[in-house]
Amino acid sequence: MAEMRFTPVFWKLYDAAAQHPRYISMPGGTRSAKTYSILQFLHLLIPKADKPGDVTSVVSETLPHLKRGAIRSFERIIGHPLKADLHWNASENVYTYDNGAKLEFFSADAPGKVLGPARKRLFINECNHVEYETARQLFVRTTGLILLDYNPAATFWCIEKIEPRENCIVIRSTYKDNPFLTKEQVDEIEANRDDLNWWKVYGLGE
């Protein structure tokens, strides 16, 4: 495993999970490390907390989106290409840990997966791009923690139906919560301050 560096977002997630909520919703601006922190958390948790056959699912709108986003981030976390890792099943997009637990990646447009067997945990990446009925089918097949992240560009089902629940913890983040951004990245983000709508969503995470 590559040496891990953690952002404040990771530690907020760590503390929230210790309270054993059903949902943790993580709205935030661009480059706030919300997705990366969730994957770090799962990668550290699964080998310690799970048993053979336990499954954690990472779901996004399409497989190309997964490969460009969550799967690429996961490769950065483990520190090498997945194709070079014997734990990785490339045809199924499943990473099997030494304890027999699995981290699977699949898209929301795969009905057989959405309506498939139960899982222990669920992470829907950029859940604002996933239809509520799809999410609901995934929720009822998840026995434990459900993690959600998104850029809050518009009101949608997570804001209306999930975040008001007593068993949901909301963690909001911005690029300022990511100390590992380069000066160039920060400057590029802050150059958009005059675009008020863009800045509100992607700069301030509102």
mmCIF file of C-alpha atoms in Angstrom:
data_model
loop_
_atom_site.group_PDB
_atom_site.id
_atom_site.type_symbol
_atom_site.label_atom_id
_atom_site.label_comp_id
_atom_site.label_asym_id
_atom_site.label_seq_id
_atom_site.Cartn_x
_atom_site.Cartn_y
_atom_site.Cartn_z
ATOM 1 C CA MET A 1 0.000 0.000 0.000
ATOM 2 C CA ALA A 2 1.249 3.480 -0.844
ATOM 3 C CA GLU A 3 1.959 5.864 2.030
ATOM 4 C CA MET A 4 -1.300 7.677 2.737
ATOM 5 C CA ARG A 5 -1.726 11.355 3.464
ATOM 6 C CA PHE A 6 -5.056 12.435 4.876
ATOM 7 C CA THR A 7 -7.081 15.619 4.482
ATOM 8 C CA PRO A 8 -9.416 17.123 7.103
ATOM 9 C CA VAL A 9 -12.259 15.641 5.035
ATOM 10 C CA PHE A 10 -10.983 12.128 5.773
ATOM 11 C CA TRP A 11 -10.920 12.772 9.505
ATOM 12 C CA LYS A 12 -14.410 14.274 9.462
ATOM 13 C CA LEU A 13 -15.597 11.131 7.682
ATOM 14 C CA TYR A 14 -13.746 8.932 10.176
ATOM 15 C CA ASP A 15 -15.421 10.685 13.126
ATOM 16 C CA ALA A 16 -18.841 10.601 11.451
ATOM 17 C CA ALA A 17 -18.632 6.859 10.744
ATOM 18 C CA ALA A 18 -17.812 6.213 14.411
ATOM 19 C CA GLN A 19 -21.325 7.451 15.227
ATOM 20 C CA HIS A 20 -22.767 4.582 13.122
ATOM 21 C CA PRO A 21 -25.216 6.554 10.950
ATOM 22 C CA ARG A 22 -27.117 4.926 8.114
ATOM 23 C CA TYR A 23 -26.067 7.661 5.672
ATOM 24 C CA ILE A 24 -23.108 10.010 5.342
ATOM 25 C CA SER A 25 -23.701 12.645 2.675
ATOM 26 C CA MET A 26 -20.695 14.624 1.458
ATOM 27 C CA PRO A 27 -21.594 17.614 -0.742
ATOM 28 C CA GLY A 28 -18.651 19.745 -1.741
ATOM 29 C CA GLY A 29 -16.851 21.904 -4.212
ATOM 30 C CA THR A 30 -14.335 20.850 -6.822
ATOM 31 C CA ARG A 31 -11.048 19.275 -5.648
ATOM 32 C CA SER A 32 -12.215 19.042 -2.035
ATOM 33 C CA ALA A 33 -10.946 15.436 -1.758
ATOM 34 C CA LYS A 34 -14.365 14.050 -0.827
ATOM 35 C CA THR A 35 -14.276 11.093 -3.261
ATOM 36 C CA TYR A 36 -10.617 10.342 -2.583
ATOM 37 C CA SER A 37 -11.182 10.459 1.182
ATOM 38 C CA ILE A 38 -14.135 8.068 0.975
ATOM 39 C CA LEU A 39 -12.083 5.564 -1.012
ATOM 40 C CA GLN A 40 -9.197 5.871 1.443
ATOM 41 C CA PHE A 41 -11.605 5.236 4.297
ATOM 42 C CA LEU A 42 -13.052 2.132 2.617
ATOM 43 C CA HIS A 43 -9.622 0.773 1.692
ATOM 44 C CA LEU A 44 -8.487 1.003 5.309
ATOM 45 C CA LEU A 45 -11.760 -0.207 6.813
ATOM 46 C CA ILE A 46 -12.482 -3.326 4.732
ATOM 47 C CA PRO A 47 -9.366 -5.358 5.705
ATOM 48 C CA LYS A 48 -10.024 -4.700 9.410
ATOM 49 C CA ALA A 49 -13.812 -4.790 9.719
ATOM 50 C CA ASP A 50 -15.011 -7.309 7.148
ATOM 51 C CA LYS A 51 -15.148 -11.061 6.764
ATOM 52 C CA PRO A 52 -15.000 -13.330 3.689
ATOM 53 C CA GLY A 53 -17.902 -12.649 1.358
ATOM 54 C CA ASP A 54 -18.623 -9.120 2.589
ATOM 55 C CA VAL A 55 -19.056 -6.716 -0.321
ATOM 56 C CA THR A 56 -18.722 -2.950 -0.527
ATOM 57 C CA SER A 57 -20.044 -1.404 -3.766
ATOM 58 C CA VAL A 58 -18.791 1.767 -5.444
ATOM 59 C CA VAL A 59 -21.366 2.984 -7.960
ATOM 60 C CA SER A 60 -21.354 5.835 -10.462
ATOM 61 C CA GLU A 61 -23.458 6.845 -13.443
ATOM 62 C CA THR A 62 -21.483 4.980 -16.151
ATOM 63 C CA LEU A 63 -18.477 2.675 -16.374
ATOM 64 C CA PRO A 64 -16.359 5.268 -18.252
ATOM 65 C CA HIS A 65 -17.118 7.746 -15.468
ATOM 66 C CA LEU A 66 -15.996 5.172 -12.897
ATOM 67 C CA LYS A 67 -12.771 4.449 -14.755
ATOM 68 C CA ARG A 68 -11.898 8.144 -15.093
ATOM 69 C CA GLY A 69 -12.866 8.929 -11.518
ATOM 70 C CA ALA A 70 -13.181 6.463 -8.646
ATOM 71 C CA ILE A 71 -11.092 3.640 -10.136
ATOM 72 C CA ARG A 72 -8.282 6.023 -11.078
ATOM 73 C CA SER A 73 -8.359 7.490 -7.562
ATOM 74 C CA PHE A 74 -8.252 3.985 -6.083
ATOM 75 C CA GLU A 75 -5.110 3.263 -8.106
ATOM 76 C CA ARG A 76 -3.486 6.358 -6.617
ATOM 77 C CA ILE A 77 -4.394 5.148 -3.133
ATOM 78 C CA ILE A 78 -2.862 1.690 -3.565
ATOM 79 C CA GLY A 79 0.137 3.220 -5.348
ATOM 80 C CA HIS A 80 0.260 1.134 -8.535
ATOM 81 C CA PRO A 81 -1.874 0.211 -11.572
ATOM 82 C CA LEU A 82 -4.649 -2.237 -10.816
ATOM 83 C CA LYS A 83 -3.662 -4.379 -13.797
ATOM 84 C CA ALA A 84 -0.447 -5.178 -11.904
ATOM 85 C CA ASP A 85 -2.306 -6.231 -8.753
ATOM 86 C CA LEU A 86 -3.298 -9.864 -8.205
ATOM 87 C CA HIS A 87 -6.163 -8.718 -5.971
ATOM 88 C CA TRP A 88 -7.881 -7.109 -8.984
ATOM 89 C CA ASN A 89 -10.324 -8.889 -11.283
ATOM 90 C CA ALA A 90 -10.391 -6.665 -14.377
ATOM 91 C CA SER A 91 -13.350 -8.390 -16.039
ATOM 92 C CA GLU A 92 -15.572 -7.849 -12.973
ATOM 93 C CA ASN A 93 -13.942 -4.634 -11.655
ATOM 94 C CA VAL A 94 -13.619 -6.249 -8.217
ATOM 95 C CA TYR A 95 -10.772 -5.897 -5.721
ATOM 96 C CA THR A 96 -10.567 -8.834 -3.275
ATOM 97 C CA TYR A 97 -8.705 -8.244 -0.019
ATOM 98 C CA ASP A 98 -6.619 -10.847 1.790
ATOM 99 C CA ASN A 99 -9.481 -11.406 4.252
ATOM 100 C CA GLY A 100 -11.815 -12.422 1.403
ATOM 101 C CA ALA A 101 -13.910 -9.224 1.458
ATOM 102 C CA LYS A 102 -14.532 -7.402 -1.818
ATOM 103 C CA LEU A 103 -14.656 -3.841 -3.118
ATOM 104 C CA GLU A 104 -16.631 -3.810 -6.369
ATOM 105 C CA PHE A 105 -17.075 -1.015 -8.892
ATOM 106 C CA PHE A 106 -20.086 -0.907 -11.200
ATOM 107 C CA SER A 107 -22.258 1.591 -13.025
ATOM 108 C CA ALA A 108 -25.812 2.652 -12.261
ATOM 109 C CA ASP A 109 -26.798 1.738 -15.820
ATOM 110 C CA ALA A 110 -26.131 -1.975 -15.142
ATOM 111 C CA PRO A 111 -29.593 -3.329 -14.109
ATOM 112 C CA GLY A 112 -28.248 -6.742 -13.177
ATOM 113 C CA LYS A 113 -25.929 -5.173 -10.638
ATOM 114 C CA VAL A 114 -28.412 -2.603 -9.304
ATOM 115 C CA LEU A 115 -31.062 -5.280 -8.749
ATOM 116 C CA GLY A 116 -28.524 -7.896 -7.680
ATOM 117 C CA PRO A 117 -27.550 -9.371 -4.303
ATOM 118 C CA ALA A 118 -27.214 -7.500 -1.033
ATOM 119 C CA ARG A 119 -24.033 -5.725 0.051
ATOM 120 C CA LYS A 120 -22.602 -4.557 3.355
ATOM 121 C CA ARG A 121 -21.733 -0.972 2.298
ATOM 122 C CA LEU A 122 -22.530 1.364 -0.571
ATOM 123 C CA PHE A 123 -20.795 4.427 -1.980
ATOM 124 C CA ILE A 124 -22.594 6.321 -4.758
ATOM 125 C CA ASN A 125 -20.087 8.663 -6.362
ATOM 126 C CA GLU A 126 -21.559 11.896 -7.764
ATOM 127 C CA CYS A 127 -24.994 10.714 -6.744
ATOM 128 C CA ASN A 128 -26.651 13.755 -8.339
ATOM 129 C CA HIS A 129 -26.141 11.981 -11.682
ATOM 130 C CA VAL A 130 -27.966 8.828 -10.498
ATOM 131 C CA GLU A 131 -31.758 8.525 -10.625
ATOM 132 C CA TYR A 132 -33.523 8.249 -7.280
ATOM 133 C CA GLU A 133 -35.236 4.965 -8.147
ATOM 134 C CA THR A 134 -31.838 3.452 -8.969
ATOM 135 C CA ALA A 135 -30.440 4.730 -5.677
ATOM 136 C CA ARG A 136 -33.442 3.407 -3.780
ATOM 137 C CA GLN A 137 -32.976 -0.068 -5.249
ATOM 138 C CA LEU A 138 -29.347 0.054 -4.122
ATOM 139 C CA PHE A 139 -30.301 1.313 -0.642
ATOM 140 C CA VAL A 140 -32.726 -1.519 0.106
ATOM 141 C CA ARG A 141 -30.031 -4.039 -0.822
ATOM 142 C CA THR A 142 -27.447 -2.485 1.528
ATOM 143 C CA THR A 143 -27.279 -3.743 5.092
ATOM 144 C CA GLY A 144 -24.880 -1.144 6.510
ATOM 145 C CA LEU A 145 -23.354 2.271 5.842
ATOM 146 C CA ILE A 146 -24.325 4.296 2.755
ATOM 147 C CA LEU A 147 -21.942 7.021 1.533
ATOM 148 C CA LEU A 148 -22.935 9.701 -0.961
ATOM 149 C CA ASP A 149 -20.966 12.526 -2.556
ATOM 150 C CA TYR A 150 -21.822 15.237 -5.074
ATOM 151 C CA ASN A 151 -21.263 18.796 -6.271
ATOM 152 C CA PRO A 152 -24.402 20.715 -5.178
ATOM 153 C CA ALA A 153 -25.277 22.201 -8.568
ATOM 154 C CA ALA A 154 -29.043 21.854 -8.059
ATOM 155 C CA THR A 155 -31.597 20.499 -5.606
ATOM 156 C CA PHE A 156 -32.167 16.749 -6.061
ATOM 157 C CA TRP A 157 -33.233 13.634 -4.147
ATOM 158 C CA CYS A 158 -30.266 13.460 -1.757
ATOM 159 C CA ILE A 159 -30.881 16.989 -0.491
ATOM 160 C CA GLU A 160 -34.657 16.525 -0.320
ATOM 161 C CA LYS A 161 -35.040 12.918 0.855
ATOM 162 C CA ILE A 162 -31.837 11.765 2.575
ATOM 163 C CA GLU A 163 -30.106 14.673 4.284
ATOM 164 C CA PRO A 164 -33.145 15.668 6.413
ATOM 165 C CA ARG A 165 -33.205 12.227 8.044
ATOM 166 C CA GLU A 166 -32.011 11.859 11.628
ATOM 167 C CA ASN A 167 -29.774 8.939 10.622
ATOM 168 C CA CYS A 168 -27.836 11.033 8.070
ATOM 169 C CA ILE A 169 -24.674 13.026 8.810
ATOM 170 C CA VAL A 170 -23.762 15.759 6.299
ATOM 171 C CA ILE A 171 -20.112 16.742 5.734
ATOM 172 C CA ARG A 172 -19.639 19.797 3.522
ATOM 173 C CA SER A 173 -16.198 20.527 2.048
ATOM 174 C CA THR A 174 -14.366 22.880 -0.307
ATOM 175 C CA TYR A 175 -10.986 23.047 -1.997
ATOM 176 C CA LYS A 176 -9.681 24.729 1.174
ATOM 177 C CA ASP A 177 -10.095 21.379 2.944
ATOM 178 C CA ASN A 178 -7.502 19.835 0.619
ATOM 179 C CA PRO A 179 -3.984 20.920 1.671
ATOM 180 C CA PHE A 180 -2.389 18.842 -1.081
ATOM 181 C CA LEU A 181 -3.549 21.008 -3.995
ATOM 182 C CA THR A 182 -0.818 22.842 -5.853
ATOM 183 C CA LYS A 183 -0.723 26.628 -5.941
ATOM 184 C CA GLU A 184 -1.636 26.400 -9.644
ATOM 185 C CA GLN A 185 -4.757 24.377 -8.868
ATOM 186 C CA VAL A 186 -5.839 26.794 -6.156
ATOM 187 C CA ASP A 187 -5.214 29.784 -8.426
ATOM 188 C CA GLU A 188 -7.229 28.147 -11.203
ATOM 189 C CA ILE A 189 -10.190 27.554 -8.901
ATOM 190 C CA GLU A 190 -10.067 31.044 -7.397
ATOM 191 C CA ALA A 191 -9.834 32.635 -10.849
ATOM 192 C CA ASN A 192 -13.547 31.798 -11.179
ATOM 193 C CA ARG A 193 -14.729 33.949 -8.273
ATOM 194 C CA ASP A 194 -16.457 36.394 -10.654
ATOM 195 C CA ASP A 195 -18.632 33.610 -12.087
ATOM 196 C CA LEU A 196 -21.014 33.680 -9.139
ATOM 197 C CA ASN A 197 -23.022 30.540 -9.901
ATOM 198 C CA TRP A 198 -19.913 28.473 -10.647
ATOM 199 C CA TRP A 199 -18.140 29.820 -7.565
ATOM 200 C CA LYS A 200 -21.072 29.061 -5.284
ATOM 201 C CA VAL A 201 -21.228 25.407 -6.354
ATOM 202 C CA TYR A 202 -17.646 24.466 -7.184
ATOM 203 C CA GLY A 203 -15.765 26.978 -5.074
ATOM 204 C CA LEU A 204 -17.896 27.167 -1.920
ATOM 205 C CA GLY A 205 -19.639 23.768 -2.211
ATOM 206 C CA GLU A 206 -23.076 25.330 -1.713
#
